[in-house]
Coordinates of C-alpha atoms in Angstrom, one line a residue:
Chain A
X20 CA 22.4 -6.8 21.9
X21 CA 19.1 -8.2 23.3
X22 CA 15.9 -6.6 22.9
X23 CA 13.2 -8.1 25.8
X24 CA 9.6 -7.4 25.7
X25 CA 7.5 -8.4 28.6
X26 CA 3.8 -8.3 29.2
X27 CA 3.9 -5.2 26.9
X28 CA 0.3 -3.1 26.8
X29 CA -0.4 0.0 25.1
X30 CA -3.7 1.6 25.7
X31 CA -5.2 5.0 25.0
X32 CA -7.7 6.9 26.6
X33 CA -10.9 7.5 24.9
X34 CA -14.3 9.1 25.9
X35 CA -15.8 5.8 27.0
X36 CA -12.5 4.3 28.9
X37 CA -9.3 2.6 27.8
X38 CA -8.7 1.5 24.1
X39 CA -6.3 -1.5 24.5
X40 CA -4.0 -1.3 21.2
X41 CA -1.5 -3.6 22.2
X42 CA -2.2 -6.3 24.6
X43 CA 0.1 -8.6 26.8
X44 CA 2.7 -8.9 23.7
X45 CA 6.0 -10.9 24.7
X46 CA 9.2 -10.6 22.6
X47 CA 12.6 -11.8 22.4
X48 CA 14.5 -9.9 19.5
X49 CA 18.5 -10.5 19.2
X50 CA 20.7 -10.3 16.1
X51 CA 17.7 -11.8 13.7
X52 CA 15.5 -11.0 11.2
X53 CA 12.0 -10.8 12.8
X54 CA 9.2 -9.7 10.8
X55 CA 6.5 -8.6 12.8
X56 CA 3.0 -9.1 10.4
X57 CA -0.6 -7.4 10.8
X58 CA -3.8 -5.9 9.3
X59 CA -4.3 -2.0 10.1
X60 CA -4.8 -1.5 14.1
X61 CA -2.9 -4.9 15.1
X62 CA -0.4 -2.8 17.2
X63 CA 2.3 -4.0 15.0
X64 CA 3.8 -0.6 14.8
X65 CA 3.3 0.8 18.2
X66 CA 5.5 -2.5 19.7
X67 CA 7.7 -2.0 17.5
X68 CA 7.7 2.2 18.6
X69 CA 7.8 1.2 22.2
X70 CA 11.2 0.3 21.8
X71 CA 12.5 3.6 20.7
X72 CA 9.6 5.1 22.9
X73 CA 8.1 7.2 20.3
X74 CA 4.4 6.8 21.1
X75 CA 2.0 9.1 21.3
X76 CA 1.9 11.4 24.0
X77 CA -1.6 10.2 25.5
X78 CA -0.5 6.5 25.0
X79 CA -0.5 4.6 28.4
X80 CA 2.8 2.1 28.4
X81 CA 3.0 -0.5 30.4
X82 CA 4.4 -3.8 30.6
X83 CA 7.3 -6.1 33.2
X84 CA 9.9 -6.1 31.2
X85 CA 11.2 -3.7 28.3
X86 CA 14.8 -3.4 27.9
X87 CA 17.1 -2.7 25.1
X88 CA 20.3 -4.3 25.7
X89 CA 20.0 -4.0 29.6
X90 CA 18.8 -0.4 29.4
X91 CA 15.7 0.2 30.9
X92 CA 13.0 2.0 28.5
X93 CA 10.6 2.6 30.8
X94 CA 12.5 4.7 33.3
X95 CA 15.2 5.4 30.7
X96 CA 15.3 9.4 30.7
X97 CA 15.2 11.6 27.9
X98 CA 19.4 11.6 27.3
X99 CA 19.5 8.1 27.3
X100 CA 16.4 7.5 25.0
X101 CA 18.5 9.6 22.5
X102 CA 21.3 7.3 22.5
X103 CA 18.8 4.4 21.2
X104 CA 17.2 6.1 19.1
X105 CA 19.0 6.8 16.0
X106 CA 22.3 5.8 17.3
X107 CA 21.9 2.0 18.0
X108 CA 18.1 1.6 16.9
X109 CA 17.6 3.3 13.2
X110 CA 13.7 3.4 12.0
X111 CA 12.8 3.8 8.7
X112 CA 9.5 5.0 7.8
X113 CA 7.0 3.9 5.1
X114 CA 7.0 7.1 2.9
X115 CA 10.0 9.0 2.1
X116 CA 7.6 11.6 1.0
X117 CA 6.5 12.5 4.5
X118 CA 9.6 10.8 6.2
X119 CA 12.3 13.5 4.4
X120 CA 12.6 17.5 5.4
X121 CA 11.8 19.0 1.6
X122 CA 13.9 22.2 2.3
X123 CA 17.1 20.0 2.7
X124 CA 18.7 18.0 0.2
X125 CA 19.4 14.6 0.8
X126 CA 23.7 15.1 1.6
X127 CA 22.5 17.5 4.5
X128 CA 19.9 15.1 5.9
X129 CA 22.5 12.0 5.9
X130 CA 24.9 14.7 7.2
X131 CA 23.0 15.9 10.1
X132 CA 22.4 12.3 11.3
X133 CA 25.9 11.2 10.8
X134 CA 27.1 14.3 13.0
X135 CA 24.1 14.4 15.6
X136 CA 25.6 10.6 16.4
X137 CA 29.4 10.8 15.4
X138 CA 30.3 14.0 16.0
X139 CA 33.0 15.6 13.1
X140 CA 33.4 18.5 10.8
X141 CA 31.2 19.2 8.0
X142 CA 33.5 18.1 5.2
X143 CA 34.2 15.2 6.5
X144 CA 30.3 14.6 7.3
X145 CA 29.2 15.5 3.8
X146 CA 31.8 12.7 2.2
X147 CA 30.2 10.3 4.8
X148 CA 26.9 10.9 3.1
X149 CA 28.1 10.7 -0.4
X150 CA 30.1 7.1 0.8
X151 CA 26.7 6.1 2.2
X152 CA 24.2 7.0 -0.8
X153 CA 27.0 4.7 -2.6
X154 CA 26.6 2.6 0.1
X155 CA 22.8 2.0 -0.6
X156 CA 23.9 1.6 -4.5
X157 CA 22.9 4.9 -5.6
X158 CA 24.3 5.0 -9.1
X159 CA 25.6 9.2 -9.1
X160 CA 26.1 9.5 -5.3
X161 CA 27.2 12.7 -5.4
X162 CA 24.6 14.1 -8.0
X163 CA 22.3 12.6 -5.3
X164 CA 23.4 14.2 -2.3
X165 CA 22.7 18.1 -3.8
X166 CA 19.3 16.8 -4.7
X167 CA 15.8 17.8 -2.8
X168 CA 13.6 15.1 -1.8
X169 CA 10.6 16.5 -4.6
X170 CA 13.7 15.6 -7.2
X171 CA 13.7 11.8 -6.2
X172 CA 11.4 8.8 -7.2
X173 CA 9.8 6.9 -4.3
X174 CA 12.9 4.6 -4.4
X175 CA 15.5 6.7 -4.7
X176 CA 13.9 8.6 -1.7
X177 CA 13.5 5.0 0.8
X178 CA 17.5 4.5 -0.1
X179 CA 18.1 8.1 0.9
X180 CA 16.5 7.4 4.2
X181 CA 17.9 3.9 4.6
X182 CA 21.4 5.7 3.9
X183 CA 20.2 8.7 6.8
X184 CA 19.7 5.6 9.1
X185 CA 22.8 3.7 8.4
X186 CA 24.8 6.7 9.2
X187 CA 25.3 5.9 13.4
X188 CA 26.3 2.6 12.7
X189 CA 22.6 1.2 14.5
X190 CA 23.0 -2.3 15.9
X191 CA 19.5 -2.5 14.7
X192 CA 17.1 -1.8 11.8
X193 CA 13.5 -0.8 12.3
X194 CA 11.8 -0.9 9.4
X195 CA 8.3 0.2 9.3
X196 CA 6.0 -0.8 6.6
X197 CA 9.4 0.6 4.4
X198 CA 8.5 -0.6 1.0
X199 CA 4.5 -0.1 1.0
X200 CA 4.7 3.2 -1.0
X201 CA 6.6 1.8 -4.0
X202 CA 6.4 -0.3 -7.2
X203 CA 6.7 -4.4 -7.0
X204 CA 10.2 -3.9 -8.6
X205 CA 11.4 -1.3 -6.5
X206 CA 9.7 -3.1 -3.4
X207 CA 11.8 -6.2 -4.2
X208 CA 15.1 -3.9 -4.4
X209 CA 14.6 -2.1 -1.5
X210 CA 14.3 -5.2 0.6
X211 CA 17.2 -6.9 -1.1
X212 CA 19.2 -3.9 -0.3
X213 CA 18.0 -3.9 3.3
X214 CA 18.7 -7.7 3.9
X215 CA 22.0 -7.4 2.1
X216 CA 22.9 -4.4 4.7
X217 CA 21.4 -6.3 7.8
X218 CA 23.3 -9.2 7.4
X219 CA 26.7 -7.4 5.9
X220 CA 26.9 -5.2 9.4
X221 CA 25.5 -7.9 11.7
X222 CA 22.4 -5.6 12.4
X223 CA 19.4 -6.7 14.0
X224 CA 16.4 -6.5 12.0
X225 CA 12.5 -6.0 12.7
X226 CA 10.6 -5.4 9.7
X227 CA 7.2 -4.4 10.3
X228 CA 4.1 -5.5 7.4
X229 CA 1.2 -6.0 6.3
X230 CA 2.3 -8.3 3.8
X231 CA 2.9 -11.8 5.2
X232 CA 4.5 -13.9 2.3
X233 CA 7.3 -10.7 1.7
X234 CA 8.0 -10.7 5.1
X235 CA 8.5 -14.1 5.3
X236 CA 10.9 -13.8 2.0
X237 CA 13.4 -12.0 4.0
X238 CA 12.9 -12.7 7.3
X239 CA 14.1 -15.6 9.8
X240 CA 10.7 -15.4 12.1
X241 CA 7.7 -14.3 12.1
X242 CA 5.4 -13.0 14.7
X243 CA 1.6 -12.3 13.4
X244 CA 0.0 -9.9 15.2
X245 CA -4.1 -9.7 15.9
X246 CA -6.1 -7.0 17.4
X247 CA -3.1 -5.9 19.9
X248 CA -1.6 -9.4 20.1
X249 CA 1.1 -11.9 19.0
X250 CA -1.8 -15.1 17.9
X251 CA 1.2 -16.7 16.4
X252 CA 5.2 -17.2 16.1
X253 CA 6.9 -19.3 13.8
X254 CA 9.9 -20.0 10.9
X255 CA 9.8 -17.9 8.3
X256 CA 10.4 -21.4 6.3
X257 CA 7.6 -22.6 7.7
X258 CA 4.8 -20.5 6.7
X259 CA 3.3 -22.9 4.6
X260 CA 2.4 -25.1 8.3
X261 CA 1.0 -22.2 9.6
X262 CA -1.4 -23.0 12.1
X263 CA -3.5 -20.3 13.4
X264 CA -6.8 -19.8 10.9
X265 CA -6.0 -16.0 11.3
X266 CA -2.2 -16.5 10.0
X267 CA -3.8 -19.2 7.5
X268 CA -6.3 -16.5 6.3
X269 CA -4.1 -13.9 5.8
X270 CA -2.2 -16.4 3.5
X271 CA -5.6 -18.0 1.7
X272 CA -7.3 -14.3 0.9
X273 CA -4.1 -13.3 -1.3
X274 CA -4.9 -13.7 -5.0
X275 CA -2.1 -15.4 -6.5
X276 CA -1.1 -16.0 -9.9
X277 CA -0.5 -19.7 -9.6
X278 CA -4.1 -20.8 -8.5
X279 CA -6.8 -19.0 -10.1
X280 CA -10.2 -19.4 -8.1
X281 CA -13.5 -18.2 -9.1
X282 CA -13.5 -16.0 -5.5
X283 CA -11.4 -15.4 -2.7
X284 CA -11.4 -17.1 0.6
X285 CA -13.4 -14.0 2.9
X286 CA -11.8 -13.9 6.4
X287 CA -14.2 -15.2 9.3
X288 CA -12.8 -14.1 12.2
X289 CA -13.4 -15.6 15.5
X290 CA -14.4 -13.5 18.8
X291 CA -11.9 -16.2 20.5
X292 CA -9.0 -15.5 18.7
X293 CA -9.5 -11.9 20.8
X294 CA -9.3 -14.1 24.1
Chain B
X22 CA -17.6 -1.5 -26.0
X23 CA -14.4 0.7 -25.5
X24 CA -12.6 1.6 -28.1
X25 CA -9.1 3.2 -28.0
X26 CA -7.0 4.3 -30.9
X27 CA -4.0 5.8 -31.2
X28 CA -4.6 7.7 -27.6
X29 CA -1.4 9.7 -26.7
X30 CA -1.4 12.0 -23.4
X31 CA 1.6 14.6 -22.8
X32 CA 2.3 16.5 -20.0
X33 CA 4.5 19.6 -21.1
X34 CA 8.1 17.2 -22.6
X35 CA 6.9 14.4 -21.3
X36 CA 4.5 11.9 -23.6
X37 CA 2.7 10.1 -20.4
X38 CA 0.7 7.8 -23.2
X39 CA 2.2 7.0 -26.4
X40 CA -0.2 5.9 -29.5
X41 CA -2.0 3.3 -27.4
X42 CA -4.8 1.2 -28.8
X43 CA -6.9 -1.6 -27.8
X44 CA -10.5 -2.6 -27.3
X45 CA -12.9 -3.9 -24.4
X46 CA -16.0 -5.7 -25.6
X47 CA -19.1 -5.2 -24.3
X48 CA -19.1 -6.9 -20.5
X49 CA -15.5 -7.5 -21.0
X50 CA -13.0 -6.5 -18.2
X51 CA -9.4 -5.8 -19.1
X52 CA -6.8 -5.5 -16.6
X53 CA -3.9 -2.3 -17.2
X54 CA -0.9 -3.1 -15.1
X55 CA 2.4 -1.5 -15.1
X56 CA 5.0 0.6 -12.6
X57 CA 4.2 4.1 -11.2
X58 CA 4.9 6.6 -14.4
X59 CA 3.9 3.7 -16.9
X60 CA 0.9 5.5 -18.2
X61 CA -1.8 3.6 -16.9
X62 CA -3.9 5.6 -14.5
X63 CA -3.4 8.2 -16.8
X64 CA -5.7 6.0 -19.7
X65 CA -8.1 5.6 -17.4
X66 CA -7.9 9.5 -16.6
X67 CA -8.2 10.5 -20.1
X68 CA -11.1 7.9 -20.7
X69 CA -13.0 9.2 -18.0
X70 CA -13.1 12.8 -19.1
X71 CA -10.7 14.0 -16.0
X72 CA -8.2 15.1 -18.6
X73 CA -9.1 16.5 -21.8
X74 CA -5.8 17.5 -23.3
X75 CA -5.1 14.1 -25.3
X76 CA -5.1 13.3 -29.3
X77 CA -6.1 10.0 -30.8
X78 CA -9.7 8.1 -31.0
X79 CA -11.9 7.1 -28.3
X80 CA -15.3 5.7 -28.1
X81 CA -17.5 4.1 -26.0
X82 CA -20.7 2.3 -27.4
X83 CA -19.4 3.6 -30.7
X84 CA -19.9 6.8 -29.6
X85 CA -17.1 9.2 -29.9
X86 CA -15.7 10.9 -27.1
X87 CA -14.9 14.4 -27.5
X88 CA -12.5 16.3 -24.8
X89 CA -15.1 17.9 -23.4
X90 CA -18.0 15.5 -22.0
X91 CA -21.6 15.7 -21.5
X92 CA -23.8 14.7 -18.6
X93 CA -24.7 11.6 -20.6
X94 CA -21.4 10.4 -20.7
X95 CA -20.6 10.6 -16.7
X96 CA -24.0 9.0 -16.1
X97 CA -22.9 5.9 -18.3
X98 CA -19.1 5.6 -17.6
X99 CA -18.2 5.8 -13.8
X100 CA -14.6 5.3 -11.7
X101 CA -14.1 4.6 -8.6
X102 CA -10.4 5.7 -7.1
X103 CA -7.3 4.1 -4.8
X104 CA -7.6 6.1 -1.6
X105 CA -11.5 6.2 -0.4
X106 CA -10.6 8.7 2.8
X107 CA -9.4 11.2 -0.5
X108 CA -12.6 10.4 -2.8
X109 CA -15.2 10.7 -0.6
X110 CA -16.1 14.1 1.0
X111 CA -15.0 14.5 4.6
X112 CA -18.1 16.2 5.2
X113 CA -20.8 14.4 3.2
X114 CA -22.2 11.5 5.0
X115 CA -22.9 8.6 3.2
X116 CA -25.9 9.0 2.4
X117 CA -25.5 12.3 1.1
X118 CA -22.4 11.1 -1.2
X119 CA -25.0 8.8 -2.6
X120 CA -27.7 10.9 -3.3
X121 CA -25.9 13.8 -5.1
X122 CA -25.3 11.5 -8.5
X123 CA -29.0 10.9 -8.3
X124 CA -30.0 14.2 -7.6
X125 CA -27.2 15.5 -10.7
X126 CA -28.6 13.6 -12.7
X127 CA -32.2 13.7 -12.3
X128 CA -32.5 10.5 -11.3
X129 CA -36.3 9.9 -8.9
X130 CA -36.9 7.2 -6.5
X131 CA -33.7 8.4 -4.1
X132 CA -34.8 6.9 -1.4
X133 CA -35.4 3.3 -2.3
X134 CA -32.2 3.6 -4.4
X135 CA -29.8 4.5 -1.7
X136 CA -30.8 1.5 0.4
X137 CA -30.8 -0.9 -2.3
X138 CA -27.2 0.4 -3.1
X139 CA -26.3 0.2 0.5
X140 CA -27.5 -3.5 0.2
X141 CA -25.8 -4.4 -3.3
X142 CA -22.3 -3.3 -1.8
X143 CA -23.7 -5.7 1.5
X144 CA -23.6 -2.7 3.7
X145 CA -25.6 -2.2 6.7
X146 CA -28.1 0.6 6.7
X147 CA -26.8 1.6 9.8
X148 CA -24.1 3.4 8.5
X149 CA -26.1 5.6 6.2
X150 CA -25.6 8.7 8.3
X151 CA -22.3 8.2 9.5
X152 CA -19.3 10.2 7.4
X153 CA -16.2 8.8 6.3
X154 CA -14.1 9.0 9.1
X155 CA -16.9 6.8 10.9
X156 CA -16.3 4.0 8.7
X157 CA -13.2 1.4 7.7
X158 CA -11.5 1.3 5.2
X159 CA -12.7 -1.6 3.6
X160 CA -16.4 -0.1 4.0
X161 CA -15.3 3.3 2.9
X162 CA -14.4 1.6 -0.4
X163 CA -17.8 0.0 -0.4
X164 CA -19.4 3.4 -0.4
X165 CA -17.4 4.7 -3.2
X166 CA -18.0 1.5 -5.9
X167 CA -21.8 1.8 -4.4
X168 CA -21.7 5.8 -5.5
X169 CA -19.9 5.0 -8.6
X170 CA -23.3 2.7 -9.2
X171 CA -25.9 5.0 -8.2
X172 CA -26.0 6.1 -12.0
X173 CA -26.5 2.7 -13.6
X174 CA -23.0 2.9 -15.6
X175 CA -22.0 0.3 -18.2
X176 CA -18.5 1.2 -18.0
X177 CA -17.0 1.5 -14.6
X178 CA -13.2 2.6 -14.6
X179 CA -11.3 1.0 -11.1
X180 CA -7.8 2.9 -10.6
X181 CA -5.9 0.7 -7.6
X182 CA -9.2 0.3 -5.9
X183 CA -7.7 -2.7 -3.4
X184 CA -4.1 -0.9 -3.1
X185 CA -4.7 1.1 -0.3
X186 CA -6.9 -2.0 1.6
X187 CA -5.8 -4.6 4.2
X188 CA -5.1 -8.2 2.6
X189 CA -8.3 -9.6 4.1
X190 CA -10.5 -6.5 2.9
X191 CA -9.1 -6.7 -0.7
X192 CA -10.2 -10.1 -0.7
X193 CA -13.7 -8.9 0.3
X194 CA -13.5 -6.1 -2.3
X195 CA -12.5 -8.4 -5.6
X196 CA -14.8 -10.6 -4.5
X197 CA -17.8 -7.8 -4.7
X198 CA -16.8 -6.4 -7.7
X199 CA -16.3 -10.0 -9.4
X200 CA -19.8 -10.5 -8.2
X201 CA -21.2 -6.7 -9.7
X202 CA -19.3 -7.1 -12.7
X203 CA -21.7 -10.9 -13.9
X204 CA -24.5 -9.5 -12.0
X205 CA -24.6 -5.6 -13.7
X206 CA -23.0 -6.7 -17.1
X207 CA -20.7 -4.4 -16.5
X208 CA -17.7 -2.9 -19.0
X209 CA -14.6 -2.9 -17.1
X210 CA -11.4 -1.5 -16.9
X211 CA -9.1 -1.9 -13.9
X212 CA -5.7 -0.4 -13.3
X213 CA -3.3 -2.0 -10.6
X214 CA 0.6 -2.3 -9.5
X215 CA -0.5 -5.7 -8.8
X216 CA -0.5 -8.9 -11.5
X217 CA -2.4 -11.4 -9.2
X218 CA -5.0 -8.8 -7.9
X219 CA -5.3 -8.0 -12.3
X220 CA -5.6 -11.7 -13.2
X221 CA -7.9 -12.5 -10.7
X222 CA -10.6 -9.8 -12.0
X223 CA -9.6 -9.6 -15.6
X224 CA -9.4 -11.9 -18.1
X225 CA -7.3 -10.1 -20.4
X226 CA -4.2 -8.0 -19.3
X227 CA -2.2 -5.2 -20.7
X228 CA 1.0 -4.4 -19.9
X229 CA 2.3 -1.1 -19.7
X230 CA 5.8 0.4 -19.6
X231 CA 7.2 4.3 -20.3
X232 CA 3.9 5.0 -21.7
X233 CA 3.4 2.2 -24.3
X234 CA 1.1 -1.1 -24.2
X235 CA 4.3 -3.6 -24.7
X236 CA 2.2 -6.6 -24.4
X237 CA -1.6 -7.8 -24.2
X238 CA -2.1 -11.5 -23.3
X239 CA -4.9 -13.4 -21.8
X240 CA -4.8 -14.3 -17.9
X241 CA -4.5 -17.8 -19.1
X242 CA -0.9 -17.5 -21.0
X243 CA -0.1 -14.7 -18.3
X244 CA -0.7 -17.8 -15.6
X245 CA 0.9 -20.2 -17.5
X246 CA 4.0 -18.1 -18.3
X247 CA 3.0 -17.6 -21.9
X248 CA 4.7 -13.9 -21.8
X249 CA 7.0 -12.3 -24.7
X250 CA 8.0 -9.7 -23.8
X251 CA 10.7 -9.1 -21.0
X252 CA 8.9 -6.8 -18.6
X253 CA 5.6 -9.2 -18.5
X254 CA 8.0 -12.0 -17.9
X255 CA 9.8 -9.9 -14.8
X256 CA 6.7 -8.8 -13.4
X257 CA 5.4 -12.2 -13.5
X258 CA 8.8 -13.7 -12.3
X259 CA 8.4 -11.5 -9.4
X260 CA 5.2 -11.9 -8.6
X261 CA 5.4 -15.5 -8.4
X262 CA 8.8 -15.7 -6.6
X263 CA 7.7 -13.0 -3.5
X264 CA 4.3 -13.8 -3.2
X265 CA 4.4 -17.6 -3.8
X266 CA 6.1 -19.5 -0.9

């Protein structure tokens, strides 16, 4: 399975012309951990949308190349679209607040995902959810599975909808901003768990942040994004020769515990790094 | 300058705050951190007067505070929130949202007030008549900690206010409100998820789990990995190891 990203652009119309969001972004993603870091409005999250084309309806696509193992998204129809998405592309969501249907407990939402994809009975689709909450290391799967989302904590909810993802058997692992709604602690399980499931089914990974040491903590590369482009690609080992002054800012404005400093390094950022 | 005693909070079954104590001197900043459901937003709550239905002993300037607070008390002891887009009234512009404390509390002068606020937070008076949705994020938070000022507080009570911000903008933030805080003589307390964002504005720390301070150290010993008990020492441990590479 090869994702290829050409020349990708995503603009959107606006009263005084065309807002370029993502601009000219290139992209090889195979069976890898890639972690794709950016500030708010970087585009991060609308390349990594393209794939599953799930943009906005007034968003203006373009690009040369945009193929998901030899399928052709841009003139992919609707049918085939639905056979990537979900089935061999899963994307989780930041909050599983928003991300859940509240009138449905959590079995029925793994359920209906595992059938949409796999087809089978009920029964045996409601012991696939239970095996898969277990599967995410829910302690009382089956407690779980009767449970609304408004009975869950913030954690319990993102394995609920790691679980509703895992259910097709995807080939690949979205993950957008997934851990940005919860505690440190709970952060740190989540991605363990998600790293742990990535490399256990040989899934691909893109995990999408704003956060550029985490990323780099479970990732094997790293792509920094910049006002709708990739300013710089490297080893997620080798963060710390980081060479860009935007990738190196985004690493000198965190306050860390190990080097206190009177104030924090401000972010200057230069009109040619937009060239 | 804030003094807490014995402060417990329920909610219905649940006791959110149990028998918590400790003290801020006067231009002191202490730093509350702790997982969601620890209890610490809801101190800060109970502190500012947003929730009256707590038991124990609180005072600020030695004054007691009673459940129910006066116009004195809002004047002198301000907060400022997580999510700016939620505190700030869709509809107000900005410099509406920061002449309505003046104008609450009878405070003259508006005019020159605003757009020496405007300046303190290093806004540009530009923006005065835009409303939120105009602004970004970073300068949305701005206007909130510049409203929160309007009244000339001593105490100013900060609930997550980076947590919802881009990396680079909460960098901007802690480095304004380091700079108000020696420049006002401010009285401090700041709530956050986050150790290094704590240590870096605090200089002491409390710790906060199920509702109970388990451990109050200086940043120093918190740095240094002077912790005793095991949660300081796993948030720390955590902290270090994810954000450290």
């Amino acid at each position: 399975m090869l994702v290829e990203i050409d020349n990708l652009s995503i603009a959107f119309p606006t009263p005084t012309g065309l807002s370029h969001a993502v601009r000219g972004v290139s992209l090889r993603i195979g069976a890898q951990k890639l972690g794709i870091v950016g500030e708010s409005g970087s585009g991060k999250s609308l390349t990594a949308r393209s794939l599953l084309r799930l943009l906005p309806e007034s968003a203006k696509l373009t690009a040369d190349r945009l193929t998901f193992d030899g399928i052709d998204i841009l003139r992919a129809n609707e049918r085939t679209m639905r056979d990537i998405r979900g089935k061999r592309a899963g994307l989780i969501l930041q909050d599983p607040k928003y991300a859940l249907n509240p009138v449905m407990t959590a079995g029925d939402q793994i359920a209906e995902a595992w059938r949409a994809h796999k087809k089978g009975s009920r029964r045996e689709a409601m012991q696939k959810a239970v095996d898969l909450l277990d599967q995410v290391r829910i302690r009382d799967p089956a407690r779980v599975a009767r449970a609304y989302p408004h009975e869950l904590s913030g954690g319990m909810g993102q394995r609920v909808m790691i679980a509703m993802m895992l259910a097709p058997d995807p080939e690949m692992l979205i993950a957008d901003e997934p851990t940005s709604a919860l505690d440190a602690t709970v952060q740190a399980d989540i991605l363990r768990l998600i790293e742990d499931l990535v490399s256990r089914r040989g899934m691909a990974l893109v995990l999408i942040s704003h956060d550029l040491p985490l990323v780099s903590h479970f990732c094997d590369d790293v792509v920094v994004m910049y006002a709708g482009r990739i300013v710089e690609r490297l080893r997620a080992a080798d963060l710390s020769r980081a060479e860009h002054p935007y990738t190196r800012g985004l690493l000198n404005c965190l306050p860390a515990l190990s080097r206190p400093q009177p104030s924090l390094p401000v972010m200057v950022r230069d009109p040619a790094w937009l060239a | 300058m804030i003094d807490v005693e014995n402060l417990s909070v329920r909610f219905r079954d649940i006791e959110a705050v149990k028998s918590v104590s400790f003290r801020v001197p006067h231009g002191g900043s202490l730093g509350i951190v702790g997982e969601s459901g620890s209890g610490k937003s809801t101190i800060l709550r109970a502190l500012a007067g947003l929730n009256a239905d707590w038991t124990g002993r609180m005072a600020v300037d030695g004054v007691p505070l009673v459940p129910r607070r006066d116009r004195a008390f809002f004047r002198r002891v301000q907060m400022v929130f997580q999510d700016p887009y939620g505190s700030l009234h869709p509809r107000q512009t900005v410099d509406q949202a920061l002449s309505e404390p003046l104008a609450v509390h009878g405070i003259p002068d508006g005019e020159a007030r605003v757009r020496r606020a405007l300046d303190e937070v290093a806004l540009p008076g530009t923006i005065r008549f835009r409303y939120p949705h105009q602004l970004s994020g970073g300068q949305r938070q701005r206007v909130a900690i510049a409203r929160a000022l309007m009244t000339e507080p001593e105490v100013l009570l900060l609930d997550e206010p980076t947590s919802a911000l881009d990396v680079s903008v909460q960098a901007e933030i802690l480095n304004l409100l380091a700079d108000l805080q020696r420049r006002r003589d401010l009285t401090s307390i700041m709530v956050s998820h986050n150790l290094a964002v704590v240590a870096h504005l605090c200089p002491t720390i409390a710790v906060m789990q199920l509702g109970e301070i388990v451990e109050m150290l200086s940043t120093d010993d918190l740095r240094a990995g002077r912790t005793t008990h095991p949660h300081t020492t796993a948030l720390r441990a955590l902290s270090v190891e994810l954000q450290e590479s």
